[in-house]
Amino acid sequence: MKASDFIALKISKLTNHVFTGQGGSVVHLLDSLSKIKNVKIIPSQNEQGASLAADAYTRSCGKLGVVIATSGPGILNTLQGMACSFFDSIPGIYISGAPVISALKKNEKNRQVGFQEMDVVNLVKSTTKYAVTITNPNRISYEIEKCIHLAQCERPGPTLIDIPDDIQRLNIDPKKQIKFVSKKKKIISNNINFKKLSLLLNKSKKPLVLIGHGVKISKTEKTLSRIINKFNIPYAATWACADSFPTSERLNVGSFGTYATRHGNLAIQNADLLLILGSKLNRPVVGANPKLFANNAIKIHIDIDPYELKEENGVKTHLKINEDLKIFIPKLKIILKKISIDKNWYSKIYDWKKKYPIIQKKYFKEKNYTNPYIFFRKLSETCKKNYVIVNDASANLVWSYQSFIAKKGQKIFTALNHSPMGYSIAASIGASLAEPKKKIIVIIGDGSVPMNVQELENIKNLNLPIYIFIINNSGYGMIKQTLNTWLKGNYVGCDKKSGLSLPNYKNIFNSYGIKSTEINTNDEIGIKLKSILNQKGPIMCQVKVDPNAKIIPKTKPGDPIDKMLS
């Protein structure tokens, strides 16, 4: 059979959607896929959009996001979404078309031989778990199966197959295909560590469980939740798990980090022990000075990736356990049997929550603009349990996570570690195709919209139920706050006066055939939100926010995370 038909059949067993760009070196693959009834090809306006949509597709439904792009500029455009998936441990399969084998350079010092030729494998080394160029047609099945396995095993991430055009159009014998057999790697724990862990946990009077993205990746949220509630252990969830461990739950101390809640940070800094589950503890989480992060607490770090335990982030830990959370978390039932938590610990957490609410009374007195904190709190009250909320980057992301109260059944996500501006518009396409019966809420800043504005055409063409809220503060609000802190407010390229020009979004969305509206003040929020969400999408709403609106609270640079500016 034709090689591209063989590849298309393999892909059809993984997913119902393939996100693509078009190009000369993938025409055979796309032709073969178009003949398979259960696979829908989703052409992007730009391959960056395809990669971001595929990333969100996997986050939403769990199926592997598949991206196909032509050689050179096509595959280069996909690096944005590939990086999002790699740094957030989201599996995905990328297939790049390459020029014919005879047009591939043989001397690495030669810049290029074939038209649009690019050394794709070396290009993507830092953002994939595995990448390979197929030159032996009998290894097609082997490399596809290997990429599927590696993308999903251990710590997940994207993989890539580079396939020359002439390989795609060869006739191959499926019986001669070399088979891939995976070797399961066993992660063996040190029993002495578990004895020490038991002693440390049961000695603690003010413990906190710190829940990282590894809990969601390992699909242990429900098991962990049962254990936490059984033993009444307070916990702090990273933003990556905000939808799995809702803010309103009594044992949730609140979000923590540089841009978070004061009560969450106080709980972290006053704990005597942190049980850290699957978190890389990056700077937004631990603060600019990692030596001051929970410096009075015993820190126990469990992670499937041994490199995350090497303290390159600057956080000193007392006990490191390299183990899959699927294996580790069930063991907690036995380990925690003798834990005895000080009752005053619960009282302190409750008092901090009561004393330091995110929504301040003075916000309601603002008349000329919409306060972002009030808006996101009202949005969380209006959104139903089955909604999917896709966040973007910068100030709108922080305001959202600080004040949005998640409901069980909702999905809330963004690309947290790579965090490119413009993620949410393109990503919403993948989320909507993955969850066709759900409404997709897009949160994005006015400065981020131009990054992937072209994908509005796909949203309209597919008539997707996507509701886009543009938080319009007339520029880059988070950059302005940073410049105020570090450079005495010398604005450069962050608003109209300093050289940044942003378009009229009402006109732009109308040109794409997407209806639009506005929320201008606090008084309009409730009524307009209900009206917007009762309509059939797609629809866009600009939320007019004070250009000087700040992220409050925020950790002062260099200070521990509980020393927050207000």
Coordinates of C-alpha atoms in Angstrom, one line a residue:
M1 CA 0.0 0.0 0.0
K2 CA 1.0 3.6 -0.4
A3 CA 3.2 4.8 2.6
S4 CA 1.0 7.9 3.2
D5 CA -2.1 5.7 3.4
F6 CA -0.3 3.5 5.9
I7 CA 0.6 6.6 8.0
A8 CA -2.9 8.0 7.7
L9 CA -4.4 4.7 9.1
K10 CA -2.0 4.8 12.0
I11 CA -3.1 8.4 12.8
S12 CA -6.8 7.5 12.5
K13 CA -6.3 5.2 15.5
L14 CA -5.1 8.1 17.6
T15 CA -7.5 10.9 17.0
N16 CA -10.5 12.2 15.1
H17 CA -8.9 15.6 14.3
V18 CA -5.6 16.5 12.6
F19 CA -4.3 20.1 12.8
T20 CA -2.4 21.1 9.7
G21 CA -0.9 23.6 7.4
Q22 CA -0.7 23.0 3.7
G23 CA 2.5 22.6 1.7
G24 CA 4.3 20.8 -1.1
S25 CA 5.9 18.1 1.1
V26 CA 2.7 17.0 2.9
V27 CA 0.2 16.9 0.1
H28 CA 0.4 13.1 0.0
L29 CA -0.2 12.7 3.7
L30 CA -3.2 15.1 3.6
D31 CA -4.6 13.4 0.6
S32 CA -4.5 10.1 2.4
L33 CA -6.1 11.5 5.6
S34 CA -8.9 13.1 3.6
K35 CA -10.1 9.7 2.5
I36 CA -10.6 8.5 6.1
K37 CA -14.1 9.2 7.3
N38 CA -13.5 9.4 11.0
V39 CA -10.7 12.0 10.7
K40 CA -11.4 15.6 10.2
I41 CA -8.5 17.8 8.8
I42 CA -8.5 21.2 10.5
P43 CA -6.4 23.6 8.3
S44 CA -5.0 26.5 10.2
Q45 CA -4.5 30.1 8.9
N46 CA -0.9 29.8 10.3
E47 CA 0.8 26.6 11.5
Q48 CA 1.4 28.3 14.9
G49 CA -2.4 28.2 15.3
A50 CA -2.4 24.5 14.4
S51 CA 0.2 23.7 17.1
L52 CA -1.6 25.6 19.8
A53 CA -5.0 24.1 18.9
A54 CA -3.4 20.6 19.1
D55 CA -1.9 21.4 22.5
A56 CA -5.4 22.4 23.8
Y57 CA -7.1 19.5 22.1
T58 CA -5.0 17.1 24.2
R59 CA -5.5 19.1 27.4
S60 CA -9.3 19.0 26.8
C61 CA -10.0 15.4 25.9
G62 CA -6.8 13.5 26.5
K63 CA -6.4 12.2 22.9
L64 CA -3.1 12.9 21.2
G65 CA -2.9 16.2 19.4
V66 CA -1.5 15.6 15.9
V67 CA 0.1 18.3 13.9
I68 CA 1.2 18.0 10.2
A69 CA 3.2 20.8 8.6
T70 CA 5.4 21.1 5.5
S71 CA 9.2 21.5 5.6
G72 CA 11.0 24.7 6.4
P73 CA 8.6 27.6 7.2
G74 CA 5.7 25.3 7.9
I75 CA 7.3 23.2 10.7
L76 CA 9.1 26.3 12.0
N77 CA 5.8 28.0 12.7
T78 CA 4.7 25.1 14.9
L79 CA 7.5 25.6 17.4
Q80 CA 5.3 27.8 19.6
G81 CA 2.7 25.1 20.4
M82 CA 5.4 22.5 20.5
A83 CA 7.2 24.5 23.3
C84 CA 3.9 24.9 25.2
S85 CA 3.4 21.1 25.2
F86 CA 7.0 20.3 26.0
F87 CA 7.3 22.6 29.0
D88 CA 3.9 21.7 30.4
S89 CA 4.4 17.9 29.8
I90 CA 1.5 17.6 27.2
P91 CA 1.9 14.7 24.8
G92 CA 1.6 15.3 21.0
I93 CA 2.7 14.0 17.7
Y94 CA 4.3 16.3 15.0
I95 CA 4.8 15.1 11.4
S96 CA 6.9 17.3 9.2
G97 CA 7.2 16.8 5.5
A98 CA 10.7 17.0 4.1
P99 CA 12.2 17.3 0.6
V100 CA 13.0 14.1 -1.2
I101 CA 16.0 12.1 0.2
S102 CA 18.3 13.1 -2.6
A103 CA 17.7 16.8 -1.7
L104 CA 18.7 16.4 1.9
K105 CA 22.1 17.8 2.7
K106 CA 24.8 15.3 3.7
N107 CA 27.4 17.8 5.0
E108 CA 26.2 19.7 8.1
K109 CA 28.2 22.7 7.0
N110 CA 26.1 23.1 3.9
R111 CA 23.3 25.4 4.7
Q112 CA 20.6 24.0 2.4
V113 CA 20.3 21.6 -0.6
G114 CA 16.6 21.0 -1.1
F115 CA 13.9 23.7 -1.5
Q116 CA 12.7 24.7 2.0
E117 CA 15.0 22.1 3.5
M118 CA 15.6 22.4 7.2
D119 CA 17.4 20.3 9.7
V120 CA 14.2 19.7 11.6
V121 CA 15.5 17.1 14.0
N122 CA 18.2 19.4 15.4
L123 CA 15.8 22.3 15.3
V124 CA 13.4 20.7 17.7
K125 CA 15.8 18.9 20.0
S126 CA 15.1 21.3 22.9
T127 CA 11.3 21.1 22.6
T128 CA 10.6 17.4 22.0
K129 CA 11.2 14.1 23.8
Y130 CA 12.3 12.4 20.5
A131 CA 12.7 13.4 16.9
V132 CA 13.7 11.4 13.9
T133 CA 14.0 11.6 10.1
I134 CA 12.8 8.5 8.3
T135 CA 14.9 7.4 5.4
N136 CA 14.2 3.6 5.5
P137 CA 10.6 3.0 4.4
N138 CA 10.5 -0.3 6.5
R139 CA 10.9 1.7 9.7
I140 CA 7.8 3.9 9.3
S141 CA 5.7 1.8 11.7
Y142 CA 8.6 1.5 14.1
E143 CA 9.1 5.2 14.4
I144 CA 5.4 6.1 14.6
E145 CA 4.8 3.6 17.4
K146 CA 8.0 4.8 19.2
C147 CA 6.8 8.4 19.0
I148 CA 3.4 7.5 20.3
H149 CA 4.9 5.6 23.2
L150 CA 7.4 8.2 24.1
A151 CA 5.0 11.0 23.9
Q152 CA 2.8 9.4 26.5
C153 CA 5.1 7.5 28.8
E154 CA 6.7 8.7 32.1
R155 CA 6.9 12.5 31.8
P156 CA 4.9 13.2 28.6
G157 CA 5.7 15.6 25.8
P158 CA 5.7 16.1 22.1
T159 CA 7.6 13.9 19.6
L160 CA 8.3 14.5 15.9
I161 CA 8.7 12.4 12.7
D162 CA 10.3 14.0 9.7
I163 CA 9.3 12.2 6.5
P164 CA 10.7 13.0 3.0
D165 CA 8.3 13.5 0.2
D166 CA 9.5 10.5 -1.8
I167 CA 9.1 8.1 1.2
Q168 CA 5.5 9.2 1.6
R169 CA 4.6 8.2 -2.0
L170 CA 6.4 4.9 -2.0
N171 CA 4.5 1.6 -2.2
I172 CA 5.3 -0.4 0.9
D173 CA 4.6 -3.9 2.2
P174 CA 3.0 -3.6 5.7
K175 CA 4.3 -7.1 6.5
K176 CA 7.9 -6.0 6.1
Q177 CA 7.5 -3.1 8.6
I178 CA 9.8 -3.3 11.6
K179 CA 7.8 -3.5 14.8
F180 CA 8.5 -1.3 17.9
V181 CA 8.4 -3.0 21.3
S182 CA 8.4 -0.7 24.2
K183 CA 10.6 -1.5 27.3
K184 CA 8.9 -0.4 30.5
K185 CA 11.2 1.5 32.7
K186 CA 10.6 0.7 36.4
I187 CA 11.1 3.5 38.9
I188 CA 12.3 1.9 42.1
S189 CA 12.0 3.9 45.3
N190 CA 14.4 3.8 48.2
N191 CA 12.6 2.1 51.1
I192 CA 14.8 4.0 53.6
N193 CA 13.4 7.2 52.1
F194 CA 9.9 6.0 52.8
K195 CA 10.7 5.3 56.4
K196 CA 12.1 8.8 56.7
L197 CA 9.1 10.2 55.0
S198 CA 6.7 8.5 57.4
L199 CA 8.7 9.9 60.4
L200 CA 8.7 13.5 59.0
L201 CA 5.0 13.5 58.0
N202 CA 3.8 12.1 61.3
K203 CA 6.0 14.6 63.3
S204 CA 4.5 17.6 61.5
K205 CA 1.9 19.8 63.2
K206 CA 1.4 22.3 60.4
P207 CA 1.7 20.4 57.1
L208 CA 0.7 21.4 53.6
V209 CA 0.4 19.3 50.5
L210 CA 1.6 21.3 47.5
I211 CA -0.2 19.9 44.4
G212 CA 1.6 20.3 41.1
H213 CA 0.7 19.5 37.5
G214 CA 2.2 16.0 37.9
V215 CA -0.9 15.1 39.9
K216 CA -3.1 15.9 36.9
I217 CA -0.8 14.2 34.4
S218 CA -0.7 11.0 36.5
K219 CA -4.6 11.2 36.8
T220 CA -4.4 10.8 40.6
E221 CA -6.5 13.8 41.5
K222 CA -9.5 11.8 42.9
T223 CA -7.2 9.5 44.9
L224 CA -5.3 12.4 46.3
S225 CA -8.5 14.3 47.1
R226 CA -9.9 11.3 49.1
I227 CA -6.7 11.0 51.1
I228 CA -6.4 14.7 51.8
N229 CA -10.0 14.8 53.0
K230 CA -9.7 11.6 55.0
F231 CA -6.7 12.9 57.0
N232 CA -7.8 16.6 57.0
I233 CA -4.6 17.9 55.5
P234 CA -4.6 21.5 54.1
Y235 CA -3.3 21.9 50.6
A236 CA -2.2 24.4 48.1
A237 CA -2.7 23.7 44.4
T238 CA -0.7 25.3 41.6
W239 CA -2.6 27.0 38.8
A240 CA -2.2 23.9 36.7
C241 CA -4.5 22.1 39.1
A242 CA -6.9 25.0 39.8
D243 CA -9.8 23.1 38.1
S244 CA -9.1 19.8 39.9
F245 CA -9.0 21.2 43.4
P246 CA -11.5 24.1 43.5
T247 CA -10.7 27.2 45.5
S248 CA -13.9 26.9 47.6
E249 CA -12.9 23.6 49.2
R250 CA -12.3 24.1 52.9
L251 CA -8.8 22.6 53.0
N252 CA -7.6 24.6 50.0
V253 CA -5.4 27.4 51.5
G254 CA -5.5 29.4 48.2
S255 CA -3.1 30.0 45.3
F256 CA 0.5 30.8 46.0
G257 CA 3.5 32.4 44.4
T258 CA 4.6 35.8 43.1
Y259 CA 1.2 36.5 41.6
A260 CA -1.3 34.8 43.9
T261 CA -3.2 35.3 47.2
R262 CA -1.8 36.7 50.4
H263 CA -3.5 34.0 52.4
G264 CA -2.1 31.2 50.3
N265 CA 1.4 32.6 50.6
L266 CA 1.1 33.0 54.3
A267 CA 0.1 29.4 54.7
I268 CA 3.1 28.3 52.6
Q269 CA 5.5 30.4 54.6
N270 CA 4.2 29.3 58.0
A271 CA 3.9 25.6 57.3
D272 CA 6.4 23.3 59.1
L273 CA 6.3 20.7 56.3
L274 CA 5.6 20.8 52.6
L275 CA 4.8 17.6 50.7
I276 CA 5.5 18.6 47.1
L277 CA 3.8 16.4 44.5
G278 CA 4.8 16.8 40.9
S279 CA 5.7 20.5 40.8
K280 CA 8.9 21.9 39.2
L281 CA 8.8 24.8 41.7
N282 CA 9.6 27.5 39.2
R283 CA 10.2 31.2 40.0
P284 CA 6.5 32.3 39.6
V285 CA 5.7 29.8 42.3
V286 CA 8.6 30.2 44.7
G287 CA 9.4 33.9 44.2
A288 CA 12.5 35.7 42.9
N289 CA 14.6 34.5 45.9
P290 CA 14.0 30.7 46.1
K291 CA 16.1 30.5 49.3
L292 CA 13.3 32.3 51.1
F293 CA 10.6 29.9 49.9
A294 CA 9.0 28.2 52.9
N295 CA 12.4 28.4 54.7
N296 CA 11.0 27.2 58.0
A297 CA 9.5 24.1 56.5
I298 CA 10.8 20.6 55.9
K299 CA 10.4 20.1 52.1
I300 CA 9.7 16.7 50.7
H301 CA 9.7 16.6 46.9
I302 CA 8.3 13.7 44.8
D303 CA 8.6 13.7 41.0
I304 CA 8.8 11.2 38.2
D305 CA 11.6 13.3 36.5
P306 CA 14.9 12.9 38.4
Y307 CA 16.2 16.2 36.9
E308 CA 13.5 18.1 38.7
L309 CA 14.9 16.9 42.0
K310 CA 18.4 18.3 41.4
E311 CA 17.6 21.7 43.0
E312 CA 18.6 23.7 39.9
N313 CA 15.6 26.0 40.8
G314 CA 17.4 27.0 44.0
V315 CA 14.9 25.5 46.4
K316 CA 16.6 23.3 49.0
T317 CA 14.7 20.1 49.8
H318 CA 15.2 17.7 52.7
L319 CA 13.9 14.6 51.1
K320 CA 13.8 13.7 47.4
I321 CA 11.8 10.7 46.0
N322 CA 12.0 9.8 42.3
E323 CA 8.7 8.0 41.7
D324 CA 5.6 8.0 39.6
L325 CA 2.7 9.6 41.5
K326 CA 0.5 6.8 40.3
I327 CA 2.6 4.5 42.6
F328 CA 3.4 7.0 45.3
I329 CA 0.0 8.7 46.1
P330 CA -1.8 5.4 47.1
K331 CA 1.0 4.7 49.6
L332 CA 0.0 7.9 51.5
K333 CA -2.9 6.1 53.1
I334 CA -0.5 3.9 55.1
I335 CA 2.2 6.5 55.6
L336 CA -0.3 9.1 57.1
K337 CA -2.0 6.9 59.6
K338 CA -0.3 8.5 62.6
I339 CA -0.4 12.1 61.5
S340 CA -1.6 14.6 64.2
I341 CA -2.2 18.1 63.0
D342 CA -2.4 21.1 65.4
K343 CA -6.0 22.4 65.5
N344 CA -4.6 26.0 65.6
W345 CA -3.2 25.4 62.1
Y346 CA -6.7 25.2 60.7
S347 CA -7.8 28.3 62.6
K348 CA -4.8 30.3 61.3
I349 CA -5.6 29.4 57.7
Y350 CA -9.2 30.4 58.1
D351 CA -8.3 33.7 59.7
W352 CA -5.8 34.5 56.8
K353 CA -8.5 33.8 54.3
K354 CA -11.0 36.0 56.1
K355 CA -8.5 38.8 56.7
Y356 CA -7.0 39.0 53.1
P357 CA -9.8 38.6 50.5
I358 CA -8.8 39.1 46.9
I359 CA -11.9 41.2 46.2
Q360 CA -11.6 44.5 48.2
K361 CA -14.6 46.7 49.0
K362 CA -13.0 49.7 47.3
Y363 CA -13.2 47.9 44.0
F364 CA -17.0 48.3 43.9
K365 CA -16.7 52.1 44.1
E366 CA -14.9 52.3 40.8
K367 CA -17.2 54.0 38.3
N368 CA -15.3 54.8 35.1
Y369 CA -14.0 51.3 34.3
T370 CA -14.6 47.6 34.9
N371 CA -12.5 46.3 37.8
P372 CA -10.8 43.1 36.6
Y373 CA -11.1 41.3 40.0
I374 CA -14.9 41.9 40.2
F375 CA -15.3 40.9 36.5
F376 CA -13.5 37.5 37.0
R377 CA -15.4 36.8 40.2
K378 CA -18.7 37.5 38.4
L379 CA -17.6 35.5 35.4
S380 CA -16.9 32.5 37.7
E381 CA -20.3 32.8 39.3
T382 CA -21.9 32.9 35.8
C383 CA -20.0 30.1 34.2
K384 CA -21.6 26.7 34.4
K385 CA -20.0 23.4 35.6
N386 CA -19.3 22.1 32.1
Y387 CA -17.6 25.2 30.7
V388 CA -14.0 25.1 29.5
I389 CA -12.0 28.3 30.3
V390 CA -8.9 28.9 28.3
N391 CA -6.6 31.6 29.6
D392 CA -3.9 33.6 27.9
A393 CA -0.8 35.4 29.2
S394 CA 0.1 38.4 31.3
A395 CA -2.1 40.5 33.6
N396 CA -5.4 39.0 32.4
L397 CA -4.1 35.6 33.3
V398 CA -3.1 36.6 36.8
W399 CA -6.4 38.5 37.5
S400 CA -8.3 35.4 36.4
Y401 CA -6.4 32.9 38.5
Q402 CA -6.4 35.1 41.5
S403 CA -10.2 35.7 41.6
F404 CA -11.9 33.0 39.5
I405 CA -13.6 30.4 41.7
A406 CA -13.6 27.1 39.8
K407 CA -16.6 24.7 40.0
K408 CA -16.2 20.9 39.8
G409 CA -16.6 19.8 36.2
Q410 CA -15.0 22.9 34.7
K411 CA -11.7 22.7 32.8
I412 CA -9.4 25.7 33.2
F413 CA -6.0 25.8 31.5
T414 CA -3.4 27.7 29.6
A415 CA 0.3 27.2 28.6
L416 CA 1.7 28.1 32.0
N417 CA 5.4 27.6 31.6
H418 CA 6.0 28.8 28.0
S419 CA 3.1 31.3 28.3
P420 CA 3.0 32.9 24.8
M421 CA 0.8 35.8 24.1
G422 CA -2.1 34.9 21.8
Y423 CA -2.3 31.3 23.0
S424 CA -6.0 31.3 23.9
I425 CA -7.6 32.3 20.6
A426 CA -5.9 29.5 18.7
A427 CA -6.1 27.0 21.6
S428 CA -9.9 27.5 21.9
I429 CA -10.3 25.8 18.5
G430 CA -8.7 22.6 19.7
A431 CA -10.6 22.8 23.0
S432 CA -13.9 23.2 21.2
L433 CA -13.3 20.4 18.8
A434 CA -12.3 18.2 21.7
E435 CA -15.4 19.2 23.7
P436 CA -18.0 19.9 21.0
K437 CA -21.0 20.1 23.5
K438 CA -19.3 22.6 25.8
K439 CA -19.0 26.4 25.7
I440 CA -15.5 27.6 25.5
I441 CA -14.6 30.8 27.4
V442 CA -11.5 32.6 26.0
I443 CA -9.7 35.1 28.3
I444 CA -7.2 37.3 26.5
G445 CA -5.6 40.8 26.8
D446 CA -5.9 43.4 24.1
G447 CA -2.1 43.3 23.6
S448 CA -2.3 39.5 22.9
V449 CA -5.1 39.4 20.4
P450 CA -2.9 40.3 17.3
M451 CA -0.6 37.4 17.9
N452 CA -3.1 34.8 16.5
V453 CA -5.9 37.0 15.2
Q454 CA -5.9 35.1 11.9
E455 CA -7.4 32.1 13.6
L456 CA -10.7 34.0 14.1
E457 CA -11.5 32.9 10.5
N458 CA -11.4 29.2 11.6
I459 CA -13.6 30.0 14.6
K460 CA -16.2 31.6 12.4
N461 CA -15.9 29.1 9.6
L462 CA -16.4 26.1 12.0
N463 CA -19.1 28.1 13.8
L464 CA -17.7 27.1 17.2
P465 CA -19.4 28.0 20.6
I466 CA -16.5 30.2 21.7
Y467 CA -16.9 33.3 23.8
I468 CA -13.9 35.7 23.7
F469 CA -13.4 38.2 26.5
I470 CA -10.8 40.8 25.7
I471 CA -9.5 42.4 28.8
N472 CA -8.7 45.8 27.3
N473 CA -6.4 48.0 29.4
S474 CA -5.0 49.9 26.4
G475 CA -1.6 48.2 26.2
Y476 CA 0.7 45.8 28.1
G477 CA -0.5 46.3 31.7
M478 CA 1.8 43.8 33.3
I479 CA 4.9 45.3 31.5
K480 CA 3.9 48.8 32.7
Q481 CA 3.7 47.5 36.3
T482 CA 7.1 45.9 35.9
L483 CA 8.6 49.1 34.4
N484 CA 7.1 51.1 37.4
T485 CA 8.9 48.7 39.8
W486 CA 12.3 48.5 38.1
L487 CA 12.7 51.4 35.7
K488 CA 10.9 54.4 37.3
G489 CA 8.0 54.1 34.9
N490 CA 10.0 54.7 31.7
Y491 CA 7.5 53.1 29.3
V492 CA 8.8 51.7 26.1
G493 CA 6.5 50.0 23.6
C494 CA 3.8 49.1 26.0
D495 CA 1.0 51.7 25.3
K496 CA 0.0 54.2 22.7
K497 CA 2.2 57.0 24.1
S498 CA 5.3 54.8 24.1
G499 CA 4.9 53.5 20.6
L500 CA 2.6 50.5 20.8
S501 CA -0.5 50.8 18.5
L502 CA -3.3 48.3 18.9
P503 CA -6.2 48.0 16.4
N504 CA -10.0 48.6 16.8
Y505 CA -11.2 45.1 17.8
K506 CA -14.8 45.8 17.1
N507 CA -14.0 46.5 13.5
I508 CA -11.7 43.5 13.3
F509 CA -14.2 41.0 14.7
N510 CA -17.0 42.4 12.6
S511 CA -14.7 41.9 9.5
Y512 CA -14.5 38.2 10.4
G513 CA -18.3 38.1 10.8
I514 CA -18.1 37.7 14.6
K515 CA -20.5 39.8 16.6
S516 CA -19.2 41.9 19.5
T517 CA -20.2 43.8 22.5
E518 CA -18.6 45.6 25.5
I519 CA -18.6 45.8 29.3
N520 CA -17.6 49.3 30.4
T521 CA -18.3 49.4 34.1
N522 CA -18.9 47.2 37.2
D523 CA -22.6 47.9 37.0
E524 CA -22.9 46.2 33.6
I525 CA -21.1 43.0 34.4
G526 CA -23.9 40.8 35.7
I527 CA -26.6 41.6 33.2
K528 CA -24.2 41.6 30.2
L529 CA -22.5 38.3 31.1
K530 CA -25.8 36.5 31.3
S531 CA -26.9 38.0 28.0
I532 CA -23.6 37.1 26.2
L533 CA -23.4 33.5 27.5
N534 CA -27.1 32.9 26.6
Q535 CA -26.3 33.7 22.9
K536 CA -25.0 31.3 20.4
G537 CA -21.3 31.7 19.8
P538 CA -18.9 32.8 18.5
I539 CA -19.0 36.2 20.1
M540 CA -16.5 38.7 21.5
C541 CA -16.8 41.1 24.4
Q542 CA -14.3 43.8 25.3
V543 CA -14.0 44.4 29.0
K544 CA -12.8 48.0 29.4
V545 CA -10.3 48.1 32.3
D546 CA -8.4 51.1 33.7
P547 CA -5.0 51.4 31.8
N548 CA -3.3 51.8 35.2
A549 CA -5.0 48.7 36.8
K550 CA -2.5 46.7 38.8
I551 CA -2.0 43.1 39.9
I552 CA -2.8 43.3 43.6
P553 CA -1.4 41.6 45.7
K554 CA 2.0 40.9 44.1
T555 CA 5.3 39.8 45.8
K556 CA 7.9 42.5 46.1
P557 CA 11.0 41.5 44.0
G558 CA 13.6 39.7 46.1
D559 CA 11.3 39.3 49.1
P560 CA 9.7 36.0 50.3
I561 CA 6.3 35.4 48.8
D562 CA 4.4 36.4 51.9
K563 CA 5.8 40.0 51.6
M564 CA 3.3 41.3 49.1
L565 CA 2.7 44.7 47.7
S566 CA -0.9 46.0 48.0

